[in-house]
Amino acid sequence: MNDKQKHYQLINAQVAALIDSEPDRIANMANISAVLYNQLAQVNWAGFYLFKEEQLVLGPFQGQPACIRIPMGKGVCGTSAATQSTLLVDDVHQFDGHIACDAASNSEIVIPIISASGKLYGVLDIDSPVHNRFDQDDKAGLEALVAQFVSTFDESISE
């Protein structure tokens, strides 16, 4: 196990302690955003977009003000949500249809949030001012974090 994988184990343990017995998704997203923003190096934005009214709407985040609404299939976030797949983008300026919310962002990773029943809840979005910032260790660590977050969902509660 390399240092980055160990770092994600620590981050995920910290997140688990914060969200373990808290059912409120917004509160959990706020804490997760804060942990990621403060624990990941070379990150200038970390947060969530929520799937509402057939589009993504800005949720809890840390960083500069962001785009409020993103159409499905548009930009990195909208494409990740529409395809329900993690996107790791080394240079956002080369991504067709990139939405520049913060001109300082150069790379991005977006993980879709999908419940056990297959319902799309939104995406976790993390930006960096550094090109090629995110790799397969980031993907694995953040997908594990999102899975942990989804495991707290009680789908009988509508939010």
JSON list of C-alpha atoms in Angstrom, two decimals:
[
{"chain": "A", "resi": 1, "resn": "MET", "atom": "CA", "xyz": [0.00, 0.00, 0.00]},
{"chain": "A", "resi": 2, "resn": "ASN", "atom": "CA", "xyz": [1.46, 3.37, -0.99]},
{"chain": "A", "resi": 3, "resn": "ASP", "atom": "CA", "xyz": [1.31, 6.65, 0.94]},
{"chain": "A", "resi": 4, "resn": "LYS", "atom": "CA", "xyz": [-1.66, 8.01, -1.03]},
{"chain": "A", "resi": 5, "resn": "GLN", "atom": "CA", "xyz": [-3.69, 4.86, -0.38]},
{"chain": "A", "resi": 6, "resn": "LYS", "atom": "CA", "xyz": [-2.86, 5.13, 3.34]},
{"chain": "A", "resi": 7, "resn": "HIS", "atom": "CA", "xyz": [-3.89, 8.79, 3.27]},
{"chain": "A", "resi": 8, "resn": "TYR", "atom": "CA", "xyz": [-7.27, 7.84, 1.80]},
{"chain": "A", "resi": 9, "resn": "GLN", "atom": "CA", "xyz": [-7.71, 5.18, 4.49]},
{"chain": "A", "resi": 10, "resn": "LEU", "atom": "CA", "xyz": [-7.25, 7.91, 7.11]},
{"chain": "A", "resi": 11, "resn": "ILE", "atom": "CA", "xyz": [-9.59, 10.32, 5.29]},
{"chain": "A", "resi": 12, "resn": "ASN", "atom": "CA", "xyz": [-12.24, 7.63, 4.93]},
{"chain": "A", "resi": 13, "resn": "ALA", "atom": "CA", "xyz": [-11.92, 6.70, 8.62]},
{"chain": "A", "resi": 14, "resn": "GLN", "atom": "CA", "xyz": [-12.36, 10.37, 9.56]},
{"chain": "A", "resi": 15, "resn": "VAL", "atom": "CA", "xyz": [-15.42, 10.64, 7.31]},
{"chain": "A", "resi": 16, "resn": "ALA", "atom": "CA", "xyz": [-16.86, 7.43, 8.75]},
{"chain": "A", "resi": 17, "resn": "ALA", "atom": "CA", "xyz": [-16.58, 8.83, 12.27]},
{"chain": "A", "resi": 18, "resn": "LEU", "atom": "CA", "xyz": [-18.37, 12.02, 11.19]},
{"chain": "A", "resi": 19, "resn": "ILE", "atom": "CA", "xyz": [-21.26, 10.49, 9.24]},
{"chain": "A", "resi": 20, "resn": "ASP", "atom": "CA", "xyz": [-21.73, 7.10, 10.91]},
{"chain": "A", "resi": 21, "resn": "SER", "atom": "CA", "xyz": [-24.84, 7.90, 12.93]},
{"chain": "A", "resi": 22, "resn": "GLU", "atom": "CA", "xyz": [-25.97, 11.07, 11.14]},
{"chain": "A", "resi": 23, "resn": "PRO", "atom": "CA", "xyz": [-28.84, 10.55, 8.68]},
{"chain": "A", "resi": 24, "resn": "ASP", "atom": "CA", "xyz": [-28.93, 14.12, 7.33]},
{"chain": "A", "resi": 25, "resn": "ARG", "atom": "CA", "xyz": [-27.32, 14.04, 3.87]},
{"chain": "A", "resi": 26, "resn": "ILE", "atom": "CA", "xyz": [-26.74, 17.80, 3.66]},
{"chain": "A", "resi": 27, "resn": "ALA", "atom": "CA", "xyz": [-24.90, 17.86, 6.99]},
{"chain": "A", "resi": 28, "resn": "ASN", "atom": "CA", "xyz": [-22.82, 14.87, 5.92]},
{"chain": "A", "resi": 29, "resn": "MET", "atom": "CA", "xyz": [-21.99, 16.45, 2.56]},
{"chain": "A", "resi": 30, "resn": "ALA", "atom": "CA", "xyz": [-20.89, 19.64, 4.33]},
{"chain": "A", "resi": 31, "resn": "ASN", "atom": "CA", "xyz": [-18.50, 17.71, 6.57]},
{"chain": "A", "resi": 32, "resn": "ILE", "atom": "CA", "xyz": [-17.22, 15.52, 3.74]},
{"chain": "A", "resi": 33, "resn": "SER", "atom": "CA", "xyz": [-16.49, 18.64, 1.65]},
{"chain": "A", "resi": 34, "resn": "ALA", "atom": "CA", "xyz": [-14.59, 20.20, 4.54]},
{"chain": "A", "resi": 35, "resn": "VAL", "atom": "CA", "xyz": [-12.54, 17.05, 5.18]},
{"chain": "A", "resi": 36, "resn": "LEU", "atom": "CA", "xyz": [-11.58, 16.67, 1.51]},
{"chain": "A", "resi": 37, "resn": "TYR", "atom": "CA", "xyz": [-10.79, 20.35, 1.01]},
{"chain": "A", "resi": 38, "resn": "ASN", "atom": "CA", "xyz": [-8.55, 20.40, 4.08]},
{"chain": "A", "resi": 39, "resn": "GLN", "atom": "CA", "xyz": [-6.97, 16.95, 3.76]},
{"chain": "A", "resi": 40, "resn": "LEU", "atom": "CA", "xyz": [-6.18, 16.75, 0.03]},
{"chain": "A", "resi": 41, "resn": "ALA", "atom": "CA", "xyz": [-3.14, 18.60, -1.28]},
{"chain": "A", "resi": 42, "resn": "GLN", "atom": "CA", "xyz": [-3.37, 20.81, -4.36]},
{"chain": "A", "resi": 43, "resn": "VAL", "atom": "CA", "xyz": [-7.17, 21.06, -4.32]},
{"chain": "A", "resi": 44, "resn": "ASN", "atom": "CA", "xyz": [-9.01, 24.35, -4.86]},
{"chain": "A", "resi": 45, "resn": "TRP", "atom": "CA", "xyz": [-12.62, 23.09, -4.74]},
{"chain": "A", "resi": 46, "resn": "ALA", "atom": "CA", "xyz": [-14.35, 20.10, -3.17]},
{"chain": "A", "resi": 47, "resn": "GLY", "atom": "CA", "xyz": [-18.08, 19.62, -3.02]},
{"chain": "A", "resi": 48, "resn": "PHE", "atom": "CA", "xyz": [-21.32, 18.23, -4.24]},
{"chain": "A", "resi": 49, "resn": "TYR", "atom": "CA", "xyz": [-23.86, 18.82, -6.96]},
{"chain": "A", "resi": 50, "resn": "LEU", "atom": "CA", "xyz": [-27.31, 17.36, -6.29]},
{"chain": "A", "resi": 51, "resn": "PHE", "atom": "CA", "xyz": [-29.55, 15.84, -8.95]},
{"chain": "A", "resi": 52, "resn": "LYS", "atom": "CA", "xyz": [-32.78, 17.88, -8.89]},
{"chain": "A", "resi": 53, "resn": "GLU", "atom": "CA", "xyz": [-35.31, 18.70, -11.59]},
{"chain": "A", "resi": 54, "resn": "GLU", "atom": "CA", "xyz": [-33.30, 16.76, -14.22]},
{"chain": "A", "resi": 55, "resn": "GLN", "atom": "CA", "xyz": [-30.16, 18.86, -13.66]},
{"chain": "A", "resi": 56, "resn": "LEU", "atom": "CA", "xyz": [-27.34, 19.23, -11.14]},
{"chain": "A", "resi": 57, "resn": "VAL", "atom": "CA", "xyz": [-27.76, 21.94, -8.50]},
{"chain": "A", "resi": 58, "resn": "LEU", "atom": "CA", "xyz": [-24.94, 23.21, -6.30]},
{"chain": "A", "resi": 59, "resn": "GLY", "atom": "CA", "xyz": [-24.79, 21.56, -2.88]},
{"chain": "A", "resi": 60, "resn": "PRO", "atom": "CA", "xyz": [-22.41, 21.83, 0.08]},
{"chain": "A", "resi": 61, "resn": "PHE", "atom": "CA", "xyz": [-18.83, 22.68, -0.91]},
{"chain": "A", "resi": 62, "resn": "GLN", "atom": "CA", "xyz": [-15.53, 24.28, 0.10]},
{"chain": "A", "resi": 63, "resn": "GLY", "atom": "CA", "xyz": [-13.73, 26.71, -2.21]},
{"chain": "A", "resi": 64, "resn": "GLN", "atom": "CA", "xyz": [-14.56, 29.62, -4.47]},
{"chain": "A", "resi": 65, "resn": "PRO", "atom": "CA", "xyz": [-18.18, 30.33, -5.49]},
{"chain": "A", "resi": 66, "resn": "ALA", "atom": "CA", "xyz": [-19.30, 27.88, -8.15]},
{"chain": "A", "resi": 67, "resn": "CYS", "atom": "CA", "xyz": [-21.75, 27.38, -10.98]},
{"chain": "A", "resi": 68, "resn": "ILE", "atom": "CA", "xyz": [-25.20, 26.90, -9.48]},
{"chain": "A", "resi": 69, "resn": "ARG", "atom": "CA", "xyz": [-26.88, 24.73, -12.13]},
{"chain": "A", "resi": 70, "resn": "ILE", "atom": "CA", "xyz": [-25.31, 22.28, -14.56]},
{"chain": "A", "resi": 71, "resn": "PRO", "atom": "CA", "xyz": [-27.37, 20.57, -17.27]},
{"chain": "A", "resi": 72, "resn": "MET", "atom": "CA", "xyz": [-27.13, 16.79, -17.48]},
{"chain": "A", "resi": 73, "resn": "GLY", "atom": "CA", "xyz": [-24.49, 15.77, -20.00]},
{"chain": "A", "resi": 74, "resn": "LYS", "atom": "CA", "xyz": [-22.73, 19.16, -19.89]},
{"chain": "A", "resi": 75, "resn": "GLY", "atom": "CA", "xyz": [-19.23, 19.69, -18.53]},
{"chain": "A", "resi": 76, "resn": "VAL", "atom": "CA", "xyz": [-17.37, 17.13, -16.45]},
{"chain": "A", "resi": 77, "resn": "CYS", "atom": "CA", "xyz": [-20.02, 17.00, -13.69]},
{"chain": "A", "resi": 78, "resn": "GLY", "atom": "CA", "xyz": [-22.98, 16.72, -16.03]},
{"chain": "A", "resi": 79, "resn": "THR", "atom": "CA", "xyz": [-21.22, 14.07, -18.11]},
{"chain": "A", "resi": 80, "resn": "SER", "atom": "CA", "xyz": [-20.32, 12.02, -15.02]},
{"chain": "A", "resi": 81, "resn": "ALA", "atom": "CA", "xyz": [-23.92, 12.21, -13.80]},
{"chain": "A", "resi": 82, "resn": "ALA", "atom": "CA", "xyz": [-25.38, 11.32, -17.21]},
{"chain": "A", "resi": 83, "resn": "THR", "atom": "CA", "xyz": [-23.04, 8.35, -17.73]},
{"chain": "A", "resi": 84, "resn": "GLN", "atom": "CA", "xyz": [-23.07, 7.40, -14.03]},
{"chain": "A", "resi": 85, "resn": "SER", "atom": "CA", "xyz": [-19.31, 6.90, -14.20]},
{"chain": "A", "resi": 86, "resn": "THR", "atom": "CA", "xyz": [-16.29, 8.45, -12.50]},
{"chain": "A", "resi": 87, "resn": "LEU", "atom": "CA", "xyz": [-14.42, 10.93, -14.68]},
{"chain": "A", "resi": 88, "resn": "LEU", "atom": "CA", "xyz": [-10.79, 11.75, -14.12]},
{"chain": "A", "resi": 89, "resn": "VAL", "atom": "CA", "xyz": [-9.75, 14.71, -16.29]},
{"chain": "A", "resi": 90, "resn": "ASP", "atom": "CA", "xyz": [-6.04, 15.62, -16.50]},
{"chain": "A", "resi": 91, "resn": "ASP", "atom": "CA", "xyz": [-6.66, 18.93, -18.29]},
{"chain": "A", "resi": 92, "resn": "VAL", "atom": "CA", "xyz": [-10.16, 20.36, -18.06]},
{"chain": "A", "resi": 93, "resn": "HIS", "atom": "CA", "xyz": [-9.40, 22.83, -20.85]},
{"chain": "A", "resi": 94, "resn": "GLN", "atom": "CA", "xyz": [-9.16, 19.88, -23.24]},
{"chain": "A", "resi": 95, "resn": "PHE", "atom": "CA", "xyz": [-12.50, 18.42, -22.10]},
{"chain": "A", "resi": 96, "resn": "ASP", "atom": "CA", "xyz": [-15.15, 19.08, -24.75]},
{"chain": "A", "resi": 97, "resn": "GLY", "atom": "CA", "xyz": [-17.88, 21.24, -23.21]},
{"chain": "A", "resi": 98, "resn": "HIS", "atom": "CA", "xyz": [-15.97, 22.03, -20.00]},
{"chain": "A", "resi": 99, "resn": "ILE", "atom": "CA", "xyz": [-17.80, 24.57, -17.84]},
{"chain": "A", "resi": 100, "resn": "ALA", "atom": "CA", "xyz": [-15.26, 26.96, -16.33]},
{"chain": "A", "resi": 101, "resn": "CYS", "atom": "CA", "xyz": [-16.66, 27.88, -12.93]},
{"chain": "A", "resi": 102, "resn": "ASP", "atom": "CA", "xyz": [-13.16, 28.74, -11.63]},
{"chain": "A", "resi": 103, "resn": "ALA", "atom": "CA", "xyz": [-10.50, 29.69, -14.16]},
{"chain": "A", "resi": 104, "resn": "ALA", "atom": "CA", "xyz": [-7.82, 28.47, -11.72]},
{"chain": "A", "resi": 105, "resn": "SER", "atom": "CA", "xyz": [-8.97, 24.84, -12.06]},
{"chain": "A", "resi": 106, "resn": "ASN", "atom": "CA", "xyz": [-6.90, 22.69, -14.41]},
{"chain": "A", "resi": 107, "resn": "SER", "atom": "CA", "xyz": [-7.78, 19.10, -13.48]},
{"chain": "A", "resi": 108, "resn": "GLU", "atom": "CA", "xyz": [-10.85, 17.47, -12.00]},
{"chain": "A", "resi": 109, "resn": "ILE", "atom": "CA", "xyz": [-12.29, 14.23, -10.69]},
{"chain": "A", "resi": 110, "resn": "VAL", "atom": "CA", "xyz": [-16.04, 13.63, -10.46]},
{"chain": "A", "resi": 111, "resn": "ILE", "atom": "CA", "xyz": [-17.67, 10.62, -8.81]},
{"chain": "A", "resi": 112, "resn": "PRO", "atom": "CA", "xyz": [-21.40, 9.96, -9.29]},
{"chain": "A", "resi": 113, "resn": "ILE", "atom": "CA", "xyz": [-23.48, 9.30, -6.18]},
{"chain": "A", "resi": 114, "resn": "ILE", "atom": "CA", "xyz": [-25.78, 6.39, -6.93]},
{"chain": "A", "resi": 115, "resn": "SER", "atom": "CA", "xyz": [-27.90, 4.63, -4.30]},
{"chain": "A", "resi": 116, "resn": "ALA", "atom": "CA", "xyz": [-28.10, 0.87, -3.86]},
{"chain": "A", "resi": 117, "resn": "SER", "atom": "CA", "xyz": [-31.38, 0.94, -5.81]},
{"chain": "A", "resi": 118, "resn": "GLY", "atom": "CA", "xyz": [-29.69, 2.73, -8.73]},
{"chain": "A", "resi": 119, "resn": "LYS", "atom": "CA", "xyz": [-31.06, 6.21, -8.08]},
{"chain": "A", "resi": 120, "resn": "LEU", "atom": "CA", "xyz": [-28.76, 9.11, -9.01]},
{"chain": "A", "resi": 121, "resn": "TYR", "atom": "CA", "xyz": [-28.40, 11.59, -6.12]},
{"chain": "A", "resi": 122, "resn": "GLY", "atom": "CA", "xyz": [-25.68, 13.79, -7.58]},
{"chain": "A", "resi": 123, "resn": "VAL", "atom": "CA", "xyz": [-21.91, 13.94, -7.88]},
{"chain": "A", "resi": 124, "resn": "LEU", "atom": "CA", "xyz": [-18.84, 14.59, -5.75]},
{"chain": "A", "resi": 125, "resn": "ASP", "atom": "CA", "xyz": [-16.61, 17.08, -7.61]},
{"chain": "A", "resi": 126, "resn": "ILE", "atom": "CA", "xyz": [-13.01, 17.92, -6.75]},
{"chain": "A", "resi": 127, "resn": "ASP", "atom": "CA", "xyz": [-10.92, 20.45, -8.69]},
{"chain": "A", "resi": 128, "resn": "SER", "atom": "CA", "xyz": [-7.21, 21.23, -8.68]},
{"chain": "A", "resi": 129, "resn": "PRO", "atom": "CA", "xyz": [-5.14, 24.09, -10.07]},
{"chain": "A", "resi": 130, "resn": "VAL", "atom": "CA", "xyz": [-2.53, 21.45, -11.04]},
{"chain": "A", "resi": 131, "resn": "HIS", "atom": "CA", "xyz": [-2.70, 19.53, -14.33]},
{"chain": "A", "resi": 132, "resn": "ASN", "atom": "CA", "xyz": [-2.74, 15.72, -13.95]},
{"chain": "A", "resi": 133, "resn": "ARG", "atom": "CA", "xyz": [-3.48, 16.01, -10.20]},
{"chain": "A", "resi": 134, "resn": "PHE", "atom": "CA", "xyz": [-5.75, 12.97, -9.90]},
{"chain": "A", "resi": 135, "resn": "ASP", "atom": "CA", "xyz": [-4.87, 9.32, -10.51]},
{"chain": "A", "resi": 136, "resn": "GLN", "atom": "CA", "xyz": [-6.21, 5.81, -9.95]},
{"chain": "A", "resi": 137, "resn": "ASP", "atom": "CA", "xyz": [-5.44, 5.99, -6.21]},
{"chain": "A", "resi": 138, "resn": "ASP", "atom": "CA", "xyz": [-7.60, 9.13, -5.96]},
{"chain": "A", "resi": 139, "resn": "LYS", "atom": "CA", "xyz": [-10.33, 7.38, -7.95]},
{"chain": "A", "resi": 140, "resn": "ALA", "atom": "CA", "xyz": [-10.29, 4.31, -5.69]},
{"chain": "A", "resi": 141, "resn": "GLY", "atom": "CA", "xyz": [-10.14, 6.35, -2.47]},
{"chain": "A", "resi": 142, "resn": "LEU", "atom": "CA", "xyz": [-12.92, 8.72, -3.46]},
{"chain": "A", "resi": 143, "resn": "GLU", "atom": "CA", "xyz": [-15.16, 5.99, -4.85]},
{"chain": "A", "resi": 144, "resn": "ALA", "atom": "CA", "xyz": [-14.79, 4.18, -1.50]},
{"chain": "A", "resi": 145, "resn": "LEU", "atom": "CA", "xyz": [-15.69, 7.41, 0.30]},
{"chain": "A", "resi": 146, "resn": "VAL", "atom": "CA", "xyz": [-18.80, 7.89, -1.86]},
{"chain": "A", "resi": 147, "resn": "ALA", "atom": "CA", "xyz": [-19.82, 4.25, -1.27]},
{"chain": "A", "resi": 148, "resn": "GLN", "atom": "CA", "xyz": [-19.46, 4.83, 2.46]},
{"chain": "A", "resi": 149, "resn": "PHE", "atom": "CA", "xyz": [-21.63, 7.98, 2.18]},
{"chain": "A", "resi": 150, "resn": "VAL", "atom": "CA", "xyz": [-24.28, 6.13, 0.14]},
{"chain": "A", "resi": 151, "resn": "SER", "atom": "CA", "xyz": [-24.38, 3.37, 2.77]},
{"chain": "A", "resi": 152, "resn": "THR", "atom": "CA", "xyz": [-25.86, 5.93, 5.21]},
{"chain": "A", "resi": 153, "resn": "PHE", "atom": "CA", "xyz": [-28.85, 6.62, 2.95]},
{"chain": "A", "resi": 154, "resn": "ASP", "atom": "CA", "xyz": [-32.28, 5.61, 4.11]},
{"chain": "A", "resi": 155, "resn": "GLU", "atom": "CA", "xyz": [-34.14, 5.61, 0.82]},
{"chain": "A", "resi": 156, "resn": "SER", "atom": "CA", "xyz": [-37.50, 5.60, 2.57]},
{"chain": "A", "resi": 157, "resn": "ILE", "atom": "CA", "xyz": [-36.76, 9.24, 3.51]},
{"chain": "A", "resi": 158, "resn": "SER", "atom": "CA", "xyz": [-37.29, 11.66, 0.67]},
{"chain": "A", "resi": 159, "resn": "GLU", "atom": "CA", "xyz": [-35.05, 14.70, 0.58]}
]
